[in-house]
Short mmCIF file of N, CA and C in Angstrom, two decimals:
data_model
loop_
_atom_site.label_atom_id
_atom_site.label_comp_id
_atom_site.label_asym_id
_atom_site.label_seq_id
_atom_site.Cartn_x
_atom_site.Cartn_y
_atom_site.Cartn_z
N MET A 1 9.10 -29.46 -80.97
CA MET A 1 10.29 -30.04 -81.54
C MET A 1 10.83 -31.17 -80.66
N VAL A 2 10.93 -30.95 -79.35
CA VAL A 2 11.44 -31.98 -78.44
C VAL A 2 10.54 -33.21 -78.47
N GLU A 3 9.22 -32.98 -78.55
CA GLU A 3 8.28 -34.10 -78.59
C GLU A 3 8.43 -34.90 -79.89
N GLN A 4 8.70 -34.21 -80.98
CA GLN A 4 8.92 -34.89 -82.27
C GLN A 4 10.20 -35.73 -82.20
N VAL A 5 11.23 -35.20 -81.58
CA VAL A 5 12.48 -35.94 -81.40
C VAL A 5 12.22 -37.18 -80.56
N ARG A 6 11.47 -37.01 -79.48
CA ARG A 6 11.15 -38.14 -78.60
C ARG A 6 10.41 -39.23 -79.38
N GLU A 7 9.43 -38.83 -80.17
CA GLU A 7 8.64 -39.80 -80.93
C GLU A 7 9.47 -40.57 -81.93
N CYS A 8 10.39 -39.91 -82.62
CA CYS A 8 11.16 -40.62 -83.63
C CYS A 8 12.33 -41.41 -83.04
N LEU A 9 12.80 -41.03 -81.85
CA LEU A 9 13.95 -41.74 -81.28
C LEU A 9 13.59 -42.78 -80.22
N ASP A 10 12.39 -42.72 -79.68
CA ASP A 10 11.99 -43.71 -78.68
C ASP A 10 12.15 -45.14 -79.21
N PRO A 11 11.69 -45.46 -80.45
CA PRO A 11 11.89 -46.82 -80.96
C PRO A 11 13.36 -47.20 -81.12
N VAL A 12 14.20 -46.25 -81.49
CA VAL A 12 15.64 -46.50 -81.64
C VAL A 12 16.24 -46.92 -80.30
N VAL A 13 15.88 -46.18 -79.26
CA VAL A 13 16.41 -46.46 -77.92
C VAL A 13 15.86 -47.80 -77.41
N GLN A 14 14.58 -48.06 -77.64
CA GLN A 14 13.99 -49.33 -77.22
C GLN A 14 14.64 -50.51 -77.93
N ASP A 15 14.96 -50.35 -79.22
CA ASP A 15 15.63 -51.43 -79.97
C ASP A 15 16.98 -51.79 -79.35
N ALA A 16 17.58 -50.83 -78.67
CA ALA A 16 18.87 -51.07 -78.01
C ALA A 16 18.67 -51.64 -76.60
N GLY A 17 17.41 -51.91 -76.22
CA GLY A 17 17.13 -52.47 -74.90
C GLY A 17 17.17 -51.44 -73.79
N ALA A 18 16.95 -50.18 -74.14
CA ALA A 18 17.02 -49.10 -73.16
C ALA A 18 15.72 -48.29 -73.20
N VAL A 19 15.64 -47.31 -72.31
CA VAL A 19 14.50 -46.40 -72.29
C VAL A 19 15.01 -44.97 -72.47
N LEU A 20 14.20 -44.18 -73.15
CA LEU A 20 14.52 -42.77 -73.34
C LEU A 20 14.00 -42.02 -72.13
N TYR A 21 14.90 -41.73 -71.18
CA TYR A 21 14.52 -41.10 -69.92
C TYR A 21 14.08 -39.66 -70.13
N ASP A 22 14.82 -38.93 -70.96
CA ASP A 22 14.48 -37.53 -71.18
C ASP A 22 15.15 -37.03 -72.45
N VAL A 23 14.58 -35.95 -73.01
CA VAL A 23 15.13 -35.25 -74.16
C VAL A 23 15.20 -33.78 -73.78
N GLU A 24 16.37 -33.17 -73.96
CA GLU A 24 16.55 -31.76 -73.65
C GLU A 24 17.15 -31.07 -74.87
N PHE A 25 16.69 -29.87 -75.16
CA PHE A 25 17.30 -29.08 -76.22
C PHE A 25 17.57 -27.70 -75.65
N THR A 26 18.85 -27.41 -75.41
CA THR A 26 19.23 -26.11 -74.87
C THR A 26 20.37 -25.55 -75.72
N GLY A 27 20.21 -24.30 -76.11
CA GLY A 27 21.22 -23.69 -76.97
C GLY A 27 21.30 -24.45 -78.27
N SER A 28 22.43 -25.05 -78.53
CA SER A 28 22.59 -25.84 -79.75
C SER A 28 22.91 -27.31 -79.41
N VAL A 29 22.51 -27.75 -78.23
CA VAL A 29 22.78 -29.13 -77.81
C VAL A 29 21.47 -29.89 -77.63
N LEU A 30 21.36 -31.00 -78.37
CA LEU A 30 20.25 -31.92 -78.21
C LEU A 30 20.76 -33.08 -77.35
N ARG A 31 20.23 -33.19 -76.14
CA ARG A 31 20.72 -34.18 -75.18
C ARG A 31 19.66 -35.27 -75.00
N LEU A 32 20.07 -36.52 -75.23
CA LEU A 32 19.23 -37.68 -74.97
C LEU A 32 19.75 -38.36 -73.72
N LEU A 33 18.88 -38.56 -72.75
CA LEU A 33 19.25 -39.26 -71.54
C LEU A 33 18.61 -40.64 -71.61
N VAL A 34 19.45 -41.67 -71.63
CA VAL A 34 18.98 -43.04 -71.81
C VAL A 34 19.40 -43.89 -70.62
N ASP A 35 18.61 -44.92 -70.35
CA ASP A 35 18.90 -45.78 -69.20
C ASP A 35 18.35 -47.17 -69.48
N ARG A 36 18.76 -48.12 -68.67
CA ARG A 36 18.19 -49.46 -68.70
C ARG A 36 18.36 -50.09 -67.33
N ASP A 37 17.57 -51.12 -67.07
CA ASP A 37 17.68 -51.81 -65.79
C ASP A 37 19.12 -52.24 -65.56
N GLY A 38 19.64 -51.96 -64.39
CA GLY A 38 21.01 -52.31 -64.08
C GLY A 38 22.02 -51.28 -64.56
N GLY A 39 21.55 -50.23 -65.21
CA GLY A 39 22.44 -49.18 -65.70
C GLY A 39 22.82 -49.39 -67.15
N ILE A 40 23.26 -48.33 -67.76
CA ILE A 40 23.64 -48.38 -69.19
C ILE A 40 25.14 -48.21 -69.31
N ASN A 41 25.74 -48.92 -70.27
CA ASN A 41 27.19 -48.83 -70.42
C ASN A 41 27.57 -47.99 -71.64
N VAL A 42 28.85 -47.72 -71.77
CA VAL A 42 29.35 -46.85 -72.83
C VAL A 42 29.08 -47.44 -74.21
N SER A 43 29.20 -48.73 -74.34
CA SER A 43 28.96 -49.39 -75.63
C SER A 43 27.52 -49.17 -76.10
N ALA A 44 26.57 -49.32 -75.20
CA ALA A 44 25.16 -49.10 -75.55
C ALA A 44 24.91 -47.63 -75.90
N ILE A 45 25.53 -46.73 -75.17
CA ILE A 45 25.38 -45.29 -75.44
C ILE A 45 25.94 -44.96 -76.83
N GLN A 46 27.09 -45.53 -77.17
CA GLN A 46 27.68 -45.29 -78.49
C GLN A 46 26.77 -45.82 -79.60
N SER A 47 26.22 -47.01 -79.40
CA SER A 47 25.33 -47.60 -80.39
C SER A 47 24.07 -46.75 -80.58
N ILE A 48 23.48 -46.32 -79.48
CA ILE A 48 22.28 -45.46 -79.55
C ILE A 48 22.62 -44.15 -80.23
N SER A 49 23.78 -43.59 -79.94
CA SER A 49 24.19 -42.32 -80.53
C SER A 49 24.30 -42.44 -82.05
N ARG A 50 24.92 -43.51 -82.54
CA ARG A 50 25.05 -43.71 -84.00
C ARG A 50 23.68 -43.87 -84.65
N SER A 51 22.83 -44.72 -84.05
CA SER A 51 21.50 -44.96 -84.62
C SER A 51 20.64 -43.70 -84.59
N ALA A 52 20.69 -42.98 -83.47
CA ALA A 52 19.90 -41.75 -83.32
C ALA A 52 20.36 -40.71 -84.33
N SER A 53 21.64 -40.61 -84.55
CA SER A 53 22.19 -39.64 -85.49
C SER A 53 21.66 -39.91 -86.90
N ARG A 54 21.64 -41.19 -87.31
CA ARG A 54 21.12 -41.54 -88.64
C ARG A 54 19.64 -41.16 -88.76
N VAL A 55 18.84 -41.48 -87.74
CA VAL A 55 17.41 -41.16 -87.78
C VAL A 55 17.20 -39.65 -87.83
N LEU A 56 17.94 -38.92 -87.02
CA LEU A 56 17.80 -37.46 -87.00
C LEU A 56 18.20 -36.84 -88.34
N ASP A 57 19.21 -37.42 -89.01
CA ASP A 57 19.60 -36.93 -90.33
C ASP A 57 18.46 -37.14 -91.33
N ASP A 58 17.77 -38.27 -91.23
CA ASP A 58 16.66 -38.57 -92.15
C ASP A 58 15.43 -37.71 -91.87
N VAL A 59 15.05 -37.62 -90.59
CA VAL A 59 13.82 -36.92 -90.21
C VAL A 59 14.03 -35.40 -90.18
N ASP A 60 15.21 -34.97 -89.76
CA ASP A 60 15.59 -33.56 -89.67
C ASP A 60 14.57 -32.70 -88.91
N PRO A 61 14.31 -33.04 -87.62
CA PRO A 61 13.30 -32.31 -86.86
C PRO A 61 13.77 -30.97 -86.28
N ILE A 62 15.08 -30.73 -86.35
CA ILE A 62 15.63 -29.52 -85.74
C ILE A 62 16.29 -28.67 -86.82
N PRO A 63 15.79 -27.45 -87.01
CA PRO A 63 16.41 -26.59 -88.01
C PRO A 63 17.79 -26.10 -87.54
N GLY A 64 18.68 -25.96 -88.48
CA GLY A 64 20.00 -25.44 -88.16
C GLY A 64 20.93 -26.50 -87.61
N ARG A 65 22.05 -26.03 -87.10
CA ARG A 65 23.09 -26.93 -86.58
C ARG A 65 22.88 -27.17 -85.10
N TYR A 66 23.24 -28.37 -84.66
CA TYR A 66 23.17 -28.71 -83.24
C TYR A 66 24.13 -29.86 -82.98
N THR A 67 24.43 -30.08 -81.72
CA THR A 67 25.28 -31.17 -81.30
C THR A 67 24.41 -32.20 -80.59
N LEU A 68 24.53 -33.46 -81.01
CA LEU A 68 23.81 -34.55 -80.36
C LEU A 68 24.68 -35.09 -79.23
N GLU A 69 24.09 -35.19 -78.06
CA GLU A 69 24.79 -35.72 -76.88
C GLU A 69 23.90 -36.82 -76.29
N VAL A 70 24.45 -38.01 -76.12
CA VAL A 70 23.71 -39.13 -75.53
C VAL A 70 24.44 -39.55 -74.26
N SER A 71 23.69 -39.62 -73.16
CA SER A 71 24.32 -40.01 -71.90
C SER A 71 23.29 -40.64 -70.97
N SER A 72 23.78 -41.08 -69.84
CA SER A 72 22.94 -41.61 -68.78
C SER A 72 22.40 -40.45 -67.95
N PRO A 73 21.21 -40.60 -67.35
CA PRO A 73 20.72 -39.54 -66.47
C PRO A 73 21.52 -39.46 -65.17
N GLY A 74 22.33 -40.46 -64.88
CA GLY A 74 23.20 -40.44 -63.71
C GLY A 74 22.52 -40.92 -62.44
N LEU A 75 23.32 -41.04 -61.39
CA LEU A 75 22.80 -41.48 -60.09
C LEU A 75 21.91 -40.42 -59.47
N GLU A 76 22.32 -39.18 -59.58
CA GLU A 76 21.52 -38.07 -59.07
C GLU A 76 20.85 -37.42 -60.27
N ARG A 77 19.68 -37.92 -60.60
CA ARG A 77 19.00 -37.51 -61.82
C ARG A 77 17.92 -36.48 -61.58
N SER A 78 17.78 -35.59 -62.54
CA SER A 78 16.72 -34.59 -62.50
C SER A 78 15.38 -35.27 -62.69
N LEU A 79 14.38 -34.76 -61.99
CA LEU A 79 13.02 -35.26 -62.10
C LEU A 79 12.15 -34.13 -62.63
N ARG A 80 11.52 -34.33 -63.78
CA ARG A 80 10.71 -33.27 -64.38
C ARG A 80 9.28 -33.69 -64.65
N THR A 81 9.04 -34.97 -64.90
CA THR A 81 7.71 -35.42 -65.30
C THR A 81 7.10 -36.30 -64.21
N PRO A 82 5.78 -36.47 -64.23
CA PRO A 82 5.17 -37.40 -63.27
C PRO A 82 5.77 -38.80 -63.34
N ASP A 83 6.11 -39.27 -64.54
CA ASP A 83 6.74 -40.59 -64.67
C ASP A 83 8.10 -40.63 -63.97
N HIS A 84 8.89 -39.56 -64.11
CA HIS A 84 10.18 -39.50 -63.42
C HIS A 84 9.98 -39.65 -61.91
N PHE A 85 9.01 -38.92 -61.37
CA PHE A 85 8.75 -38.98 -59.94
C PHE A 85 8.25 -40.37 -59.52
N ARG A 86 7.36 -40.96 -60.31
CA ARG A 86 6.86 -42.31 -59.96
C ARG A 86 8.00 -43.32 -59.92
N GLN A 87 8.96 -43.20 -60.83
CA GLN A 87 10.10 -44.11 -60.86
C GLN A 87 11.01 -43.92 -59.64
N ALA A 88 10.91 -42.78 -59.00
CA ALA A 88 11.77 -42.46 -57.85
C ALA A 88 11.08 -42.70 -56.50
N LEU A 89 9.91 -43.33 -56.49
CA LEU A 89 9.20 -43.58 -55.23
C LEU A 89 10.11 -44.30 -54.23
N GLY A 90 10.09 -43.81 -52.99
CA GLY A 90 10.90 -44.41 -51.93
C GLY A 90 12.33 -43.91 -51.89
N LYS A 91 12.73 -43.09 -52.85
CA LYS A 91 14.10 -42.59 -52.90
C LYS A 91 14.19 -41.22 -52.23
N LYS A 92 15.41 -40.88 -51.88
CA LYS A 92 15.69 -39.57 -51.28
C LYS A 92 15.76 -38.53 -52.38
N LEU A 93 15.04 -37.40 -52.19
CA LEU A 93 15.00 -36.32 -53.17
C LEU A 93 15.40 -35.00 -52.55
N LYS A 94 15.83 -34.11 -53.41
CA LYS A 94 16.05 -32.71 -53.05
C LYS A 94 15.14 -31.91 -53.97
N VAL A 95 14.24 -31.12 -53.38
CA VAL A 95 13.22 -30.39 -54.13
C VAL A 95 13.32 -28.91 -53.81
N LYS A 96 13.30 -28.08 -54.86
CA LYS A 96 13.27 -26.63 -54.70
C LYS A 96 11.91 -26.14 -55.16
N THR A 97 11.29 -25.30 -54.32
CA THR A 97 9.96 -24.77 -54.66
C THR A 97 10.05 -23.31 -55.12
N GLN A 98 9.04 -22.87 -55.85
CA GLN A 98 8.99 -21.49 -56.32
C GLN A 98 8.81 -20.52 -55.16
N ILE A 99 7.90 -20.87 -54.26
CA ILE A 99 7.55 -19.99 -53.15
C ILE A 99 7.99 -20.66 -51.84
N PRO A 100 8.67 -19.92 -50.97
CA PRO A 100 9.10 -20.51 -49.70
C PRO A 100 7.92 -20.92 -48.82
N SER A 101 8.12 -21.96 -48.07
CA SER A 101 7.17 -22.40 -47.05
C SER A 101 7.88 -22.23 -45.71
N ASP A 102 7.39 -21.32 -44.88
CA ASP A 102 8.05 -20.97 -43.62
C ASP A 102 9.50 -20.55 -43.86
N GLY A 103 9.73 -19.82 -44.96
CA GLY A 103 11.06 -19.32 -45.28
C GLY A 103 11.98 -20.33 -45.95
N VAL A 104 11.48 -21.53 -46.23
CA VAL A 104 12.31 -22.60 -46.80
C VAL A 104 11.87 -22.89 -48.23
N ARG A 105 12.85 -22.96 -49.14
CA ARG A 105 12.55 -23.32 -50.53
C ARG A 105 13.14 -24.66 -50.92
N TRP A 106 14.12 -25.16 -50.17
CA TRP A 106 14.75 -26.45 -50.47
C TRP A 106 14.30 -27.47 -49.44
N PHE A 107 13.85 -28.62 -49.90
CA PHE A 107 13.40 -29.69 -49.03
C PHE A 107 14.12 -30.97 -49.43
N VAL A 108 14.56 -31.75 -48.44
CA VAL A 108 15.20 -33.04 -48.69
C VAL A 108 14.44 -34.08 -47.89
N GLY A 109 14.05 -35.15 -48.57
CA GLY A 109 13.31 -36.21 -47.88
C GLY A 109 13.01 -37.36 -48.82
N GLU A 110 12.25 -38.31 -48.31
CA GLU A 110 11.89 -39.49 -49.09
C GLU A 110 10.60 -39.25 -49.85
N LEU A 111 10.59 -39.63 -51.11
CA LEU A 111 9.40 -39.48 -51.93
C LEU A 111 8.38 -40.55 -51.53
N ALA A 112 7.30 -40.12 -50.87
CA ALA A 112 6.29 -41.04 -50.37
C ALA A 112 5.24 -41.37 -51.42
N SER A 113 4.90 -40.39 -52.28
CA SER A 113 3.91 -40.66 -53.33
C SER A 113 4.08 -39.66 -54.46
N ALA A 114 3.58 -40.08 -55.63
CA ALA A 114 3.59 -39.22 -56.81
C ALA A 114 2.38 -39.59 -57.66
N ASP A 115 1.58 -38.58 -58.02
CA ASP A 115 0.44 -38.82 -58.88
C ASP A 115 0.47 -37.82 -60.03
N GLU A 116 -0.61 -37.65 -60.72
CA GLU A 116 -0.64 -36.75 -61.88
C GLU A 116 -0.55 -35.28 -61.51
N THR A 117 -0.86 -34.93 -60.26
CA THR A 117 -0.87 -33.51 -59.89
C THR A 117 0.32 -33.07 -59.05
N GLY A 118 0.99 -34.01 -58.37
CA GLY A 118 2.11 -33.62 -57.52
C GLY A 118 2.68 -34.76 -56.72
N ILE A 119 3.47 -34.39 -55.72
CA ILE A 119 4.20 -35.38 -54.92
C ILE A 119 3.99 -35.13 -53.42
N GLU A 120 4.30 -36.16 -52.65
CA GLU A 120 4.36 -36.02 -51.20
C GLU A 120 5.76 -36.44 -50.77
N LEU A 121 6.41 -35.54 -50.04
CA LEU A 121 7.77 -35.74 -49.58
C LEU A 121 7.78 -35.83 -48.07
N THR A 122 8.40 -36.87 -47.54
CA THR A 122 8.52 -37.03 -46.09
C THR A 122 9.90 -36.56 -45.67
N THR A 123 9.93 -35.49 -44.87
CA THR A 123 11.19 -34.91 -44.40
C THR A 123 11.27 -35.11 -42.88
N PRO A 124 12.42 -34.83 -42.27
CA PRO A 124 12.53 -34.96 -40.82
C PRO A 124 11.51 -34.13 -40.05
N ASP A 125 11.03 -33.02 -40.64
CA ASP A 125 10.05 -32.19 -39.93
C ASP A 125 8.60 -32.46 -40.34
N GLY A 126 8.35 -33.54 -41.09
CA GLY A 126 6.98 -33.90 -41.43
C GLY A 126 6.78 -34.18 -42.91
N SER A 127 5.52 -34.26 -43.29
CA SER A 127 5.14 -34.57 -44.66
C SER A 127 4.75 -33.28 -45.39
N HIS A 128 5.18 -33.16 -46.64
CA HIS A 128 4.90 -31.97 -47.44
C HIS A 128 4.34 -32.40 -48.79
N ARG A 129 3.28 -31.72 -49.21
CA ARG A 129 2.67 -31.97 -50.51
C ARG A 129 3.01 -30.81 -51.44
N PHE A 130 3.51 -31.13 -52.64
CA PHE A 130 3.84 -30.12 -53.63
C PHE A 130 3.19 -30.47 -54.96
N GLY A 131 2.52 -29.51 -55.56
CA GLY A 131 2.04 -29.67 -56.92
C GLY A 131 3.22 -29.49 -57.86
N TYR A 132 3.18 -30.14 -59.01
CA TYR A 132 4.30 -30.04 -59.95
C TYR A 132 4.58 -28.59 -60.34
N GLU A 133 3.53 -27.77 -60.42
CA GLU A 133 3.71 -26.37 -60.80
C GLU A 133 4.46 -25.58 -59.73
N GLU A 134 4.54 -26.09 -58.50
CA GLU A 134 5.26 -25.42 -57.41
C GLU A 134 6.75 -25.75 -57.41
N ILE A 135 7.14 -26.80 -58.10
CA ILE A 135 8.51 -27.30 -58.07
C ILE A 135 9.32 -26.67 -59.20
N THR A 136 10.44 -26.04 -58.83
CA THR A 136 11.31 -25.46 -59.86
C THR A 136 12.46 -26.40 -60.21
N LYS A 137 12.92 -27.19 -59.25
CA LYS A 137 13.99 -28.17 -59.48
C LYS A 137 13.76 -29.35 -58.57
N SER A 138 14.15 -30.53 -59.06
CA SER A 138 14.09 -31.71 -58.22
C SER A 138 15.05 -32.75 -58.77
N ARG A 139 15.70 -33.46 -57.87
CA ARG A 139 16.61 -34.53 -58.28
C ARG A 139 16.71 -35.57 -57.19
N THR A 140 17.11 -36.76 -57.59
CA THR A 140 17.36 -37.80 -56.60
C THR A 140 18.68 -37.48 -55.91
N VAL A 141 18.83 -37.98 -54.69
CA VAL A 141 20.05 -37.75 -53.92
C VAL A 141 20.68 -39.11 -53.64
N PHE A 142 21.92 -39.27 -54.07
CA PHE A 142 22.65 -40.51 -53.83
C PHE A 142 23.52 -40.32 -52.60
N ASP A 143 23.47 -41.25 -51.68
CA ASP A 143 24.26 -41.17 -50.44
C ASP A 143 25.67 -41.70 -50.73
N TRP A 144 26.54 -40.77 -51.11
CA TRP A 144 27.91 -41.15 -51.50
C TRP A 144 28.69 -41.75 -50.34
N GLY A 145 28.45 -41.30 -49.13
CA GLY A 145 29.16 -41.84 -47.98
C GLY A 145 28.86 -43.30 -47.77
N ALA A 146 27.62 -43.71 -47.89
CA ALA A 146 27.23 -45.11 -47.71
C ALA A 146 27.85 -45.98 -48.79
N ALA A 147 27.89 -45.48 -50.03
CA ALA A 147 28.49 -46.26 -51.12
C ALA A 147 29.98 -46.45 -50.89
N ALA A 148 30.64 -45.41 -50.43
CA ALA A 148 32.07 -45.50 -50.17
C ALA A 148 32.35 -46.49 -49.04
N ARG A 149 31.53 -46.45 -47.98
CA ARG A 149 31.72 -47.39 -46.87
C ARG A 149 31.49 -48.82 -47.33
N THR A 150 30.49 -49.05 -48.17
CA THR A 150 30.19 -50.39 -48.65
C THR A 150 31.35 -50.92 -49.48
N ARG A 151 31.88 -50.09 -50.40
CA ARG A 151 33.02 -50.52 -51.24
C ARG A 151 34.22 -50.80 -50.36
N SER A 152 34.45 -49.96 -49.38
CA SER A 152 35.59 -50.13 -48.49
C SER A 152 35.46 -51.44 -47.73
N GLN A 153 34.27 -51.75 -47.24
CA GLN A 153 34.05 -53.00 -46.51
C GLN A 153 34.21 -54.19 -47.41
N GLU A 154 33.79 -54.10 -48.70
CA GLU A 154 33.91 -55.20 -49.63
C GLU A 154 35.38 -55.50 -49.92
N THR A 155 36.22 -54.47 -50.06
CA THR A 155 37.62 -54.69 -50.38
C THR A 155 38.36 -55.30 -49.21
N ARG A 156 37.90 -55.08 -47.99
CA ARG A 156 38.55 -55.67 -46.81
C ARG A 156 38.16 -57.12 -46.62
N SER A 157 37.06 -57.56 -47.20
CA SER A 157 36.59 -58.92 -46.98
C SER A 157 37.39 -59.94 -47.74
#
């Protein structure tokens, strides 16, 4: 069902000059995460939401009632697919593994590589290779302190 939604809505999102980052269906909420270079604004999200709603009404890929939610994946975005990881190369990540390694399940570091089978994360204590099947959660990490310092310095200039 999620794949069918992705297939019918990908052209709608592309027509708006954006990319369909992810599709999630949990409970009764169908969530579309959309993005574009430089970030996506509220106006674009509203436009995509209206267009997507019309297409979903016509195609009707989801039985029963649901709520359509369209939003940005955010600064600290979840990474689930190999494409998500490839787009995050060089960024700081937080990764949770299924099985602890030396008693540790959470790793924070820079994403050094991502291929079809897994990722390599460089942390302060070395390099770690994880297959996608070993990862239970992963997201990018935004350094809020650096952003606040930069804004503060800009306002003083």
